[in-house]
C-alpha positions as CSV (number, residue, x, y, z in Angstrom):
1,M,-20.8,7.1,60.3
2,P,-18.6,7.1,57.3
3,P,-18.9,9.5,54.2
4,L,-21.0,8.4,51.2
5,W,-17.9,8.2,49.1
6,A,-16.3,5.8,51.3
7,L,-19.1,3.3,51.1
8,W,-19.2,3.6,47.5
9,I,-15.4,2.6,47.1
10,L,-16.0,-0.4,49.3
11,A,-18.9,-1.5,47.7
12,V,-16.8,-1.3,44.4
13,F,-14.1,-3.2,45.5
14,I,-16.4,-6.2,47.1
15,A,-18.1,-6.3,44.0
16,G,-14.6,-6.4,42.0
17,V,-13.6,-9.2,44.4
18,W,-16.7,-11.1,43.7
19,L,-16.4,-10.7,40.0
20,I,-12.8,-11.6,39.8
21,R,-13.5,-14.8,42.0
22,A,-16.3,-15.7,39.7
23,A,-14.2,-15.3,36.5
24,G,-11.1,-17.4,38.0
25,C,-13.7,-20.2,38.8
26,A,-14.7,-20.1,35.1
27,V,-11.6,-20.1,33.9
28,N,-10.5,-22.8,36.0
29,D,-13.7,-25.0,34.9
30,Y,-12.7,-24.3,31.0
31,A,-9.3,-25.3,32.0
32,D,-10.0,-28.4,33.5
33,R,-12.6,-29.6,31.1
34,G,-10.8,-32.3,29.6
35,F,-8.8,-33.5,32.8
36,D,-12.4,-33.5,35.0
37,G,-13.5,-36.9,32.8
38,L,-10.3,-38.9,33.1
39,T,-10.3,-38.7,37.1
40,P,-12.5,-41.4,39.0
41,P,-15.3,-40.7,41.1
42,L,-15.0,-41.2,44.6
43,T,-16.5,-44.5,46.1
44,R,-16.9,-43.4,49.5
45,P,-16.9,-39.7,50.9
46,P,-13.5,-38.4,51.8
47,S,-12.8,-39.2,55.7
48,N,-10.3,-37.3,58.3
49,R,-9.8,-40.6,60.3
50,D,-7.4,-42.6,57.6
């Protein structure tokens, strides 16, 4: 069984990865706020057979 400090470092690393991913998504949404309204909506779902 790994020592407790190693599990703590792993938990902090996972939390940091999750927070950075969430922050990146938030920044991307903010940066694309003007562009999203310019793109037309899909008329049909995308397909891999085209």
